mmCIF file of C-alpha atoms in Angstrom:
data_model
loop_
_atom_site.group_PDB
_atom_site.id
_atom_site.type_symbol
_atom_site.label_atom_id
_atom_site.label_comp_id
_atom_site.label_asym_id
_atom_site.label_seq_id
_atom_site.Cartn_x
_atom_site.Cartn_y
_atom_site.Cartn_z
ATOM 1 C CA MET F 1 0.000 0.000 0.000
ATOM 2 C CA ALA F 2 1.353 3.456 -0.879
ATOM 3 C CA MET F 3 2.352 5.687 2.022
ATOM 4 C CA LYS F 4 -0.400 8.266 1.357
ATOM 5 C CA GLY F 5 -2.983 5.516 1.203
ATOM 6 C CA VAL F 6 -1.764 4.011 4.455
ATOM 7 C CA ILE F 7 -2.015 7.338 6.292
ATOM 8 C CA ALA F 8 -5.455 8.056 4.834
ATOM 9 C CA SER F 9 -6.622 4.619 5.939
ATOM 10 C CA ALA F 10 -5.296 5.212 9.446
ATOM 11 C CA VAL F 11 -7.085 8.576 9.671
ATOM 12 C CA ARG F 12 -10.351 6.867 8.722
ATOM 13 C CA THR F 13 -9.718 4.182 11.343
ATOM 14 C CA LEU F 14 -9.068 6.758 14.067
ATOM 15 C CA ALA F 15 -12.184 8.644 13.051
ATOM 16 C CA SER F 16 -14.371 5.546 13.118
ATOM 17 C CA SER F 17 -13.141 4.718 16.630
ATOM 18 C CA GLY F 18 -14.374 8.027 17.958
ATOM 19 C CA SER F 19 -11.195 10.066 17.563
ATOM 20 C CA SER F 20 -12.732 12.787 15.407
ATOM 21 C CA ALA F 21 -14.776 15.665 16.778
ATOM 22 C CA SER F 22 -17.971 16.792 15.109
ATOM 23 C CA SER F 23 -17.810 20.286 13.647
ATOM 24 C CA THR F 24 -20.947 21.148 15.636
ATOM 25 C CA THR F 25 -19.161 20.605 18.966
ATOM 26 C CA PHE F 26 -16.399 23.182 18.443
ATOM 27 C CA THR F 27 -16.397 25.647 21.337
ATOM 28 C CA ARG F 28 -13.066 27.361 20.826
ATOM 29 C CA HIS F 29 -10.757 27.378 17.817
ATOM 30 C CA LEU F 30 -6.979 27.079 17.880
ATOM 31 C CA HIS F 31 -6.387 29.764 15.273
ATOM 32 C CA ALA F 32 -3.489 29.454 12.886
ATOM 33 C CA SER F 33 -2.876 32.972 11.599
ATOM 34 C CA ALA F 34 -2.656 33.326 7.859
ATOM 35 C CA GLY F 35 0.580 32.622 6.059
ATOM 36 C CA SER F 36 3.344 30.086 6.075
ATOM 37 C CA LYS F 37 4.022 28.211 9.312
ATOM 38 C CA LYS F 38 7.358 26.939 10.527
ATOM 39 C CA ILE F 39 6.955 23.403 11.825
ATOM 40 C CA VAL F 40 9.825 21.561 13.483
ATOM 41 C CA GLY F 41 9.823 17.797 13.967
ATOM 42 C CA VAL F 42 12.221 15.943 16.268
ATOM 43 C CA PHE F 43 12.594 12.226 15.517
ATOM 44 C CA TYR F 44 15.202 9.522 15.970
ATOM 45 C CA LYS F 45 17.594 8.972 13.075
ATOM 46 C CA ALA F 46 17.173 5.642 11.249
ATOM 47 C CA ASN F 47 20.281 5.775 9.045
ATOM 48 C CA GLU F 48 20.620 2.534 7.035
ATOM 49 C CA TYR F 49 17.287 1.216 8.355
ATOM 50 C CA ALA F 50 15.240 4.059 6.866
ATOM 51 C CA GLU F 51 14.947 2.447 3.437
ATOM 52 C CA LEU F 52 14.075 -1.031 4.653
ATOM 53 C CA ASN F 53 10.361 -0.344 5.105
ATOM 54 C CA PRO F 54 8.344 2.317 3.257
ATOM 55 C CA ASN F 55 6.043 2.631 6.273
ATOM 56 C CA PHE F 56 8.890 3.431 8.671
ATOM 57 C CA LEU F 57 7.334 6.863 9.247
ATOM 58 C CA GLY F 58 8.539 7.707 12.743
ATOM 59 C CA CYS F 59 12.188 8.358 11.906
ATOM 60 C CA GLU F 60 13.920 11.592 10.932
ATOM 61 C CA GLU F 61 14.321 10.464 7.324
ATOM 62 C CA ARG F 62 10.571 9.854 6.767
ATOM 63 C CA ALA F 63 9.374 12.527 9.222
ATOM 64 C CA LEU F 64 5.832 11.098 9.509
ATOM 65 C CA GLY F 65 5.413 11.134 5.729
ATOM 66 C CA ILE F 66 3.934 14.650 5.785
ATOM 67 C CA ARG F 67 6.697 16.749 4.204
ATOM 68 C CA ASP F 68 5.216 16.919 0.690
ATOM 69 C CA TRP F 69 1.775 17.714 2.091
ATOM 70 C CA LEU F 70 3.091 20.530 4.306
ATOM 71 C CA GLU F 71 5.345 22.070 1.695
ATOM 72 C CA SER F 72 2.607 21.927 -0.957
ATOM 73 C CA GLN F 73 0.630 24.285 1.295
ATOM 74 C CA GLY F 74 3.527 26.675 1.650
ATOM 75 C CA HIS F 75 4.687 25.671 5.115
ATOM 76 C CA LYS F 76 8.295 25.164 6.174
ATOM 77 C CA TYR F 77 9.118 21.771 7.700
ATOM 78 C CA ILE F 78 12.415 21.383 9.562
ATOM 79 C CA VAL F 79 13.327 17.904 10.813
ATOM 80 C CA THR F 80 16.188 16.933 13.100
ATOM 81 C CA ASP F 81 17.307 14.400 15.687
ATOM 82 C CA ASP F 82 19.645 16.943 17.349
ATOM 83 C CA LYS F 83 17.781 18.167 20.413
ATOM 84 C CA GLU F 84 20.131 18.544 23.392
ATOM 85 C CA GLY F 85 22.377 21.395 24.484
ATOM 86 C CA PRO F 86 22.546 25.125 23.713
ATOM 87 C CA ASP F 87 24.104 24.597 20.286
ATOM 88 C CA CYS F 88 21.812 21.825 19.019
ATOM 89 C CA GLU F 89 19.826 22.140 15.800
ATOM 90 C CA LEU F 90 16.496 22.351 17.623
ATOM 91 C CA GLU F 91 17.672 25.305 19.691
ATOM 92 C CA LYS F 92 18.359 27.322 16.521
ATOM 93 C CA HIS F 93 14.695 27.100 15.533
ATOM 94 C CA ILE F 94 13.073 27.686 18.938
ATOM 95 C CA PRO F 95 12.721 31.507 18.546
ATOM 96 C CA ASP F 96 10.604 31.423 15.379
ATOM 97 C CA LEU F 97 8.854 28.038 15.148
ATOM 98 C CA HIS F 98 5.051 27.860 15.299
ATOM 99 C CA VAL F 99 4.617 24.114 15.854
ATOM 100 C CA LEU F 100 6.916 21.571 17.485
ATOM 101 C CA ILE F 101 6.349 17.842 16.931
ATOM 102 C CA SER F 102 8.183 15.296 19.054
ATOM 103 C CA THR F 103 7.844 11.669 20.101
ATOM 104 C CA PRO F 104 8.164 9.855 23.446
ATOM 105 C CA PHE F 105 10.812 7.635 21.829
ATOM 106 C CA HIS F 106 13.250 10.477 21.148
ATOM 107 C CA PRO F 107 11.723 13.315 23.165
ATOM 108 C CA ALA F 108 12.513 16.971 22.666
ATOM 109 C CA TYR F 109 12.426 18.258 26.226
ATOM 110 C CA VAL F 110 10.348 21.431 26.166
ATOM 111 C CA THR F 111 11.358 23.335 29.273
ATOM 112 C CA ALA F 112 9.972 26.574 30.653
ATOM 113 C CA GLU F 113 13.131 28.257 29.364
ATOM 114 C CA ARG F 114 12.543 27.010 25.828
ATOM 115 C CA ILE F 115 8.897 28.045 25.976
ATOM 116 C CA LYS F 116 9.936 31.547 27.042
ATOM 117 C CA LYS F 117 12.274 31.798 24.026
ATOM 118 C CA ALA F 118 9.633 30.494 21.581
ATOM 119 C CA LYS F 119 7.826 33.738 20.847
ATOM 120 C CA ASN F 120 5.837 32.342 17.877
ATOM 121 C CA LEU F 121 5.056 28.917 19.349
ATOM 122 C CA GLN F 122 1.378 27.963 19.380
ATOM 123 C CA LEU F 123 1.185 24.191 19.256
ATOM 124 C CA LEU F 124 3.110 21.262 20.744
ATOM 125 C CA LEU F 125 2.251 17.873 19.267
ATOM 126 C CA THR F 126 3.321 14.468 20.557
ATOM 127 C CA ALA F 127 3.479 11.819 17.838
ATOM 128 C CA GLY F 128 2.375 9.018 20.116
ATOM 129 C CA ILE F 129 1.179 8.954 23.723
ATOM 130 C CA GLY F 130 2.789 10.687 26.687
ATOM 131 C CA SER F 131 3.621 14.386 26.871
ATOM 132 C CA ASP F 132 5.665 14.477 30.079
ATOM 133 C CA HIS F 133 8.696 15.717 28.107
ATOM 134 C CA ILE F 134 6.904 19.076 28.088
ATOM 135 C CA ASP F 135 6.701 21.432 31.069
ATOM 136 C CA LEU F 136 2.909 21.388 31.043
ATOM 137 C CA LYS F 137 2.490 24.113 33.656
ATOM 138 C CA ALA F 138 4.689 26.460 31.655
ATOM 139 C CA ALA F 139 2.827 25.554 28.469
ATOM 140 C CA ALA F 140 -0.523 26.248 30.123
ATOM 141 C CA ALA F 141 0.685 29.564 31.537
ATOM 142 C CA ALA F 142 1.916 30.605 28.091
ATOM 143 C CA GLY F 143 -1.443 29.796 26.496
ATOM 144 C CA LEU F 144 -0.048 27.016 24.328
ATOM 145 C CA THR F 145 -1.965 24.002 23.113
ATOM 146 C CA VAL F 146 -0.449 20.580 23.801
ATOM 147 C CA ALA F 147 -1.942 17.497 22.165
ATOM 148 C CA GLU F 148 -1.061 13.879 21.476
ATOM 149 C CA VAL F 149 -2.468 11.070 19.352
ATOM 150 C CA THR F 150 -4.503 9.358 22.043
ATOM 151 C CA GLY F 151 -5.003 5.657 21.414
ATOM 152 C CA SER F 152 -2.437 5.470 18.615
ATOM 153 C CA ASN F 153 -0.138 2.930 20.243
ATOM 154 C CA VAL F 154 -2.306 1.349 22.948
ATOM 155 C CA VAL F 155 -2.259 -2.058 21.231
ATOM 156 C CA SER F 156 1.483 -1.783 20.558
ATOM 157 C CA VAL F 157 2.357 -1.092 24.198
ATOM 158 C CA ALA F 158 -0.076 -3.606 25.722
ATOM 159 C CA GLU F 159 1.248 -6.386 23.489
ATOM 160 C CA ASP F 160 4.806 -5.463 24.410
ATOM 161 C CA GLU F 161 3.954 -5.570 28.112
ATOM 162 C CA LEU F 162 2.485 -9.034 27.772
ATOM 163 C CA MET F 163 5.636 -10.163 25.991
ATOM 164 C CA ARG F 164 7.802 -8.782 28.797
ATOM 165 C CA VAL F 165 5.707 -10.483 31.462
ATOM 166 C CA LEU F 166 6.268 -13.822 29.731
ATOM 167 C CA ILE F 167 9.974 -13.131 29.192
ATOM 168 C CA LEU F 168 10.441 -12.562 32.926
ATOM 169 C CA VAL F 169 8.188 -15.367 34.152
ATOM 170 C CA ARG F 170 9.828 -17.933 31.838
ATOM 171 C CA ASN F 171 13.373 -16.637 32.513
ATOM 172 C CA PHE F 172 13.920 -16.259 28.778
ATOM 173 C CA VAL F 173 16.890 -13.887 28.640
ATOM 174 C CA PRO F 174 19.439 -16.181 30.347
ATOM 175 C CA GLY F 175 18.473 -18.975 27.938
ATOM 176 C CA TYR F 176 18.968 -16.723 24.931
ATOM 177 C CA THR F 177 22.293 -15.514 26.328
ATOM 178 C CA GLN F 178 23.464 -19.111 26.768
ATOM 179 C CA ILE F 179 22.840 -19.915 23.119
ATOM 180 C CA VAL F 180 24.606 -16.755 21.912
ATOM 181 C CA ASN F 181 27.587 -17.661 24.108
ATOM 182 C CA GLY F 182 27.703 -21.275 22.897
ATOM 183 C CA GLU F 183 26.503 -22.699 26.221
ATOM 184 C CA TRP F 184 23.844 -25.265 27.165
ATOM 185 C CA LYS F 185 22.907 -25.224 30.861
ATOM 186 C CA VAL F 186 19.239 -26.071 31.278
ATOM 187 C CA ALA F 187 19.462 -25.838 35.064
ATOM 188 C CA GLY F 188 20.676 -22.242 34.804
ATOM 189 C CA ILE F 189 17.303 -21.338 33.315
ATOM 190 C CA ALA F 190 14.874 -23.833 34.812
ATOM 191 C CA HIS F 191 15.613 -23.082 38.472
ATOM 192 C CA ARG F 192 13.592 -19.869 38.194
ATOM 193 C CA ALA F 193 11.252 -20.416 35.215
ATOM 194 C CA TYR F 194 7.524 -20.562 35.993
ATOM 195 C CA ASP F 195 4.112 -20.811 34.365
ATOM 196 C CA LEU F 196 2.099 -17.602 34.156
ATOM 197 C CA GLU F 197 -1.118 -19.482 34.906
ATOM 198 C CA GLY F 198 -2.204 -19.077 38.506
ATOM 199 C CA LYS F 199 0.067 -16.115 39.213
ATOM 200 C CA THR F 200 -1.225 -12.797 40.506
ATOM 201 C CA VAL F 201 -0.622 -9.905 38.139
ATOM 202 C CA GLY F 202 -1.389 -6.344 39.180
ATOM 203 C CA THR F 203 -1.373 -3.232 37.020
ATOM 204 C CA VAL F 204 -0.717 0.189 38.525
ATOM 205 C CA GLY F 205 -2.989 2.195 36.279
ATOM 206 C CA ALA F 206 -5.912 0.869 34.259
ATOM 207 C CA GLY F 207 -6.419 3.375 31.495
ATOM 208 C CA ARG F 208 -6.510 2.389 27.844
ATOM 209 C CA ILE F 209 -3.260 0.389 27.977
ATOM 210 C CA GLY F 210 -3.860 -1.097 31.427
ATOM 211 C CA LYS F 211 -7.354 -2.312 30.498
ATOM 212 C CA LEU F 212 -6.139 -3.841 27.258
ATOM 213 C CA LEU F 213 -3.313 -5.634 29.072
ATOM 214 C CA LEU F 214 -5.801 -7.110 31.545
ATOM 215 C CA GLN F 215 -7.936 -8.314 28.628
ATOM 216 C CA ARG F 216 -4.875 -9.889 27.000
ATOM 217 C CA LEU F 217 -3.962 -11.630 30.273
ATOM 218 C CA LYS F 218 -7.399 -13.145 30.887
ATOM 219 C CA PRO F 219 -6.791 -16.294 28.739
ATOM 220 C CA PHE F 220 -3.710 -17.105 30.841
ATOM 221 C CA ASN F 221 -5.929 -17.778 33.876
ATOM 222 C CA CYS F 222 -4.090 -15.359 36.146
ATOM 223 C CA HIS F 223 -5.435 -13.611 39.218
ATOM 224 C CA LEU F 224 -5.819 -10.044 37.953
ATOM 225 C CA LEU F 225 -5.690 -6.926 40.153
ATOM 226 C CA TYR F 226 -5.644 -3.257 39.270
ATOM 227 C CA HIS F 227 -5.119 0.044 41.065
ATOM 228 C CA ASP F 228 -6.350 3.270 39.514
ATOM 229 C CA ARG F 229 -8.073 6.543 40.370
ATOM 230 C CA PHE F 230 -11.239 5.157 38.797
ATOM 231 C CA LYS F 231 -12.838 1.745 38.645
ATOM 232 C CA ILE F 232 -13.227 0.003 35.300
ATOM 233 C CA ASP F 233 -16.753 -0.210 33.900
ATOM 234 C CA PRO F 234 -18.454 -2.940 35.997
ATOM 235 C CA GLU F 235 -19.470 -5.011 32.980
ATOM 236 C CA LEU F 236 -15.933 -4.962 31.531
ATOM 237 C CA GLU F 237 -14.461 -5.620 34.965
ATOM 238 C CA GLN F 238 -16.634 -8.719 35.271
ATOM 239 C CA GLN F 239 -15.726 -9.899 31.757
ATOM 240 C CA ILE F 240 -12.016 -9.562 32.490
ATOM 241 C CA GLY F 241 -12.298 -10.951 35.989
ATOM 242 C CA ALA F 242 -10.117 -8.199 37.454
ATOM 243 C CA LYS F 243 -10.387 -6.980 41.028
ATOM 244 C CA PHE F 244 -10.095 -3.305 41.950
ATOM 245 C CA GLU F 245 -7.557 -2.449 44.658
ATOM 246 C CA GLU F 246 -8.111 1.033 46.098
ATOM 247 C CA ASP F 247 -4.949 0.938 48.231
ATOM 248 C CA LEU F 248 -1.775 0.569 46.154
ATOM 249 C CA ASP F 249 0.350 -0.477 49.113
ATOM 250 C CA ALA F 250 -2.163 -3.182 49.998
ATOM 251 C CA MET F 251 -2.104 -4.532 46.439
ATOM 252 C CA LEU F 252 1.661 -4.749 45.991
ATOM 253 C CA PRO F 253 2.455 -7.651 48.375
ATOM 254 C CA LYS F 254 -0.247 -9.757 46.702
ATOM 255 C CA CYS F 255 1.386 -9.559 43.263
ATOM 256 C CA ASP F 256 3.836 -11.952 41.639
ATOM 257 C CA VAL F 257 4.042 -9.552 38.691
ATOM 258 C CA ILE F 258 3.535 -5.788 38.718
ATOM 259 C CA VAL F 259 3.033 -3.761 35.535
ATOM 260 C CA ILE F 260 3.326 0.035 35.597
ATOM 261 C CA ASN F 261 0.684 1.768 33.472
ATOM 262 C CA THR F 262 0.346 5.211 35.016
ATOM 263 C CA PRO F 263 1.365 8.557 33.467
ATOM 264 C CA LEU F 264 4.358 10.443 34.817
ATOM 265 C CA THR F 265 3.085 13.341 36.930
ATOM 266 C CA GLU F 266 4.326 15.217 39.971
ATOM 267 C CA LYS F 267 2.531 12.616 42.098
ATOM 268 C CA THR F 268 3.901 9.555 40.323
ATOM 269 C CA ARG F 269 7.497 10.730 39.894
ATOM 270 C CA GLY F 270 9.573 8.445 42.121
ATOM 271 C CA LEU F 271 6.426 6.548 43.144
ATOM 272 C CA PHE F 272 8.383 3.303 43.405
ATOM 273 C CA ASP F 273 11.115 4.328 45.817
ATOM 274 C CA LYS F 274 13.033 2.128 48.256
ATOM 275 C CA GLU F 275 10.173 2.050 50.751
ATOM 276 C CA ARG F 276 7.470 1.151 48.247
ATOM 277 C CA ILE F 277 9.576 -1.513 46.543
ATOM 278 C CA ALA F 278 10.140 -3.048 49.976
ATOM 279 C CA LYS F 279 6.358 -3.528 50.238
ATOM 280 C CA CYS F 280 6.376 -5.742 47.151
ATOM 281 C CA LYS F 281 6.616 -9.499 47.492
ATOM 282 C CA LYS F 282 10.188 -10.788 47.613
ATOM 283 C CA GLY F 283 10.999 -12.130 44.148
ATOM 284 C CA VAL F 284 8.511 -9.821 42.412
ATOM 285 C CA LEU F 285 8.744 -9.286 38.659
ATOM 286 C CA ILE F 286 8.210 -5.721 37.422
ATOM 287 C CA VAL F 287 7.396 -4.475 33.917
ATOM 288 C CA ASN F 288 7.513 -0.751 33.247
ATOM 289 C CA ASN F 289 6.690 0.634 29.811
ATOM 290 C CA ALA F 290 5.191 3.802 31.306
ATOM 291 C CA ARG F 291 8.007 6.197 32.255
ATOM 292 C CA GLY F 292 11.403 5.545 33.786
ATOM 293 C CA ALA F 293 11.129 8.384 36.303
ATOM 294 C CA ILE F 294 8.202 6.645 38.036
ATOM 295 C CA MET F 295 10.882 4.391 39.500
ATOM 296 C CA ASP F 296 13.728 5.446 41.773
ATOM 297 C CA THR F 297 16.650 4.382 39.579
ATOM 298 C CA GLN F 298 19.022 3.322 42.339
ATOM 299 C CA ALA F 299 16.264 1.652 44.378
ATOM 300 C CA VAL F 300 15.517 -0.631 41.407
ATOM 301 C CA VAL F 301 19.220 -1.474 41.049
ATOM 302 C CA ASP F 302 19.584 -2.247 44.755
ATOM 303 C CA ALA F 303 16.432 -4.381 44.891
ATOM 304 C CA SER F 304 17.464 -6.278 41.745
ATOM 305 C CA SER F 305 20.926 -6.896 43.185
ATOM 306 C CA SER F 306 19.515 -8.206 46.472
ATOM 307 C CA GLY F 307 16.956 -10.426 44.721
ATOM 308 C CA HIS F 308 13.954 -8.589 46.145
ATOM 309 C CA ILE F 309 13.138 -7.773 42.520
ATOM 310 C CA ALA F 310 13.697 -11.065 40.674
ATOM 311 C CA GLY F 311 13.333 -9.513 37.233
ATOM 312 C CA TYR F 312 12.805 -6.042 35.776
ATOM 313 C CA SER F 313 11.850 -5.285 32.184
ATOM 314 C CA GLY F 314 10.803 -2.186 30.325
ATOM 315 C CA ASP F 315 11.691 0.207 27.562
ATOM 316 C CA VAL F 316 11.582 3.526 29.417
ATOM 317 C CA TRP F 317 14.556 5.216 31.047
ATOM 318 C CA ASN F 318 15.396 8.403 32.881
ATOM 319 C CA PRO F 319 16.774 10.210 30.952
ATOM 320 C CA GLN F 320 16.284 9.161 27.336
ATOM 321 C CA PRO F 321 18.322 8.160 25.446
ATOM 322 C CA ALA F 322 19.905 6.315 28.351
ATOM 323 C CA PRO F 323 23.608 7.123 28.834
ATOM 324 C CA LYS F 324 26.090 4.290 28.429
ATOM 325 C CA ASP F 325 26.754 4.221 32.168
ATOM 326 C CA HIS F 326 23.062 4.030 33.183
ATOM 327 C CA PRO F 327 22.983 1.465 36.029
ATOM 328 C CA TRP F 328 19.940 -0.353 34.633
ATOM 329 C CA ARG F 329 22.111 -1.550 31.758
ATOM 330 C CA TYR F 330 24.237 -3.540 34.179
ATOM 331 C CA MET F 331 21.911 -4.670 36.979
ATOM 332 C CA PRO F 332 21.156 -8.406 37.236
ATOM 333 C CA ASN F 333 18.049 -10.133 35.865
ATOM 334 C CA HIS F 334 16.853 -7.364 33.609
ATOM 335 C CA ALA F 335 15.266 -7.460 30.159
ATOM 336 C CA MET F 336 15.564 -3.809 29.196
ATOM 337 C CA THR F 337 15.425 -2.376 25.662
ATOM 338 C CA PRO F 338 15.452 1.112 24.137
ATOM 339 C CA HIS F 339 12.055 2.845 24.080
ATOM 340 C CA ILE F 340 10.382 0.804 21.349
ATOM 341 C CA SER F 341 7.057 -0.561 22.586
ATOM 342 C CA GLY F 342 4.866 2.138 21.065
ATOM 343 C CA THR F 343 6.775 2.679 17.836
ATOM 344 C CA THR F 344 5.908 -0.453 15.895
ATOM 345 C CA ILE F 345 5.289 0.140 12.197
ATOM 346 C CA ASP F 346 1.546 -0.156 12.850
ATOM 347 C CA GLY F 347 1.808 2.364 15.692
ATOM 348 C CA GLN F 348 3.817 4.742 13.505
ATOM 349 C CA ILE F 349 1.149 4.644 10.805
ATOM 350 C CA ARG F 350 -1.506 5.510 13.389
ATOM 351 C CA TYR F 351 0.355 8.363 15.082
ATOM 352 C CA ALA F 352 1.552 9.806 11.751
ATOM 353 C CA ALA F 353 -2.078 9.908 10.617
ATOM 354 C CA GLY F 354 -3.140 11.488 13.896
ATOM 355 C CA VAL F 355 -0.516 14.226 13.671
ATOM 356 C CA LYS F 356 -1.501 15.025 10.080
ATOM 357 C CA ASP F 357 -5.159 15.200 11.093
ATOM 358 C CA MET F 358 -4.425 17.635 13.933
ATOM 359 C CA LEU F 359 -2.198 19.821 11.766
ATOM 360 C CA ASP F 360 -4.959 19.986 9.168
ATOM 361 C CA ARG F 361 -7.431 21.045 11.861
ATOM 362 C CA TYR F 362 -4.927 23.597 13.195
ATOM 363 C CA PHE F 363 -4.540 25.196 9.764
ATOM 364 C CA LYS F 364 -8.345 25.338 9.423
ATOM 365 C CA GLY F 365 -8.900 26.708 12.939
ATOM 366 C CA GLU F 366 -10.819 23.627 14.031
ATOM 367 C CA ASP F 367 -10.720 21.857 17.387
ATOM 368 C CA PHE F 368 -8.927 18.541 17.813
ATOM 369 C CA PRO F 369 -10.585 15.346 19.047
ATOM 370 C CA ALA F 370 -11.317 16.115 22.691
ATOM 371 C CA GLN F 371 -9.331 13.176 24.090
ATOM 372 C CA ASN F 372 -6.158 14.376 22.332
ATOM 373 C CA TYR F 373 -5.812 17.562 24.377
ATOM 374 C CA ILE F 374 -3.228 17.607 27.145
ATOM 375 C CA VAL F 375 -3.235 21.390 27.568
ATOM 376 C CA LYS F 376 -6.051 23.549 26.261
ATOM 377 C CA ASP F 377 -7.180 27.040 27.247
ATOM 378 C CA GLY F 378 -4.678 27.107 30.087
ATOM 379 C CA LYS F 379 -5.963 23.874 31.622
ATOM 380 C CA ILE F 380 -3.995 20.630 31.980
ATOM 381 C CA ALA F 381 -5.752 17.304 31.344
ATOM 382 C CA SER F 382 -6.838 15.482 34.490
ATOM 383 C CA GLN F 383 -4.472 12.525 33.991
ATOM 384 C CA TYR F 384 -1.493 14.879 34.278
ATOM 385 C CA GLN F 385 -2.710 16.678 37.397
#
């Protein structure tokens, strides 16, 4: 399928799932003043991999597949992967850009200082889910709009979480490492490999991704628990067979596996510190595809080294990209990767389509789908408060 056709198909899919807002419900327009707009996109560089898949849209080289469309309308589209430090490429464009697009996988950190310098900035778009790389309070105070492509990579992340749960439970990584190293020591794997069936799995957060993970886990006949600000719809809760746990600290010692599915906010930053990890069952397995800063970095290392955490897996780090000396790279019994769970090719097609849809609405002065707003009219979305 041609790239334009793929994106058009994804837009239709998002619209049919309730992502589009009716023109009759617009209450306030995000006005794009007349004339050419300067749009800057920050994406990871793909290098030799860029040409291997025509739908590899999330990299710097393909830049969401929207360059021709933007330039045909007279807009300027600058794309870079250079985002850190006072002399980086992004910094050169901060004073006069109108729109900044970034991803959670290679985030452009939008600080209060950068917002103050960005005199023309109107719109901050996240190609994907998760806008914690932006100082949301500063964005709200400056009257900026912040939006993301809600729902675009829910399936991608939930599937990845399920994979990581199984990798930890079955002690997969040591077995793989043995084969790569020319070894064959079944006992070195089997002494801590288990079945998932019958285990208690708890998710901290049961939003779109958390709910989908629970649904994916149901066929494994686990005991399913969840902690969230809100209870799941009673009918869905009954279908899944999940039990609501109002008290997080009461849920943790019940769980053989804990999956983190909560946004990074002021309240959740460092949520899993030394004291909270100590409340988990000894030998707990933890999967975190949410945000690295939800965990106390050193507390995870110490608990993994002592065996209190028997396995830790995720794709999120603090900071990102993770430096070469990040201690999670070297702690025992981990199954860490770069931030990849939400940037599958299918996810890229969905969030590229979502970004194009919101840019089109921005140029026309139309509202975005309501669920996409993270900051609007000076107000921050409830999940980030």
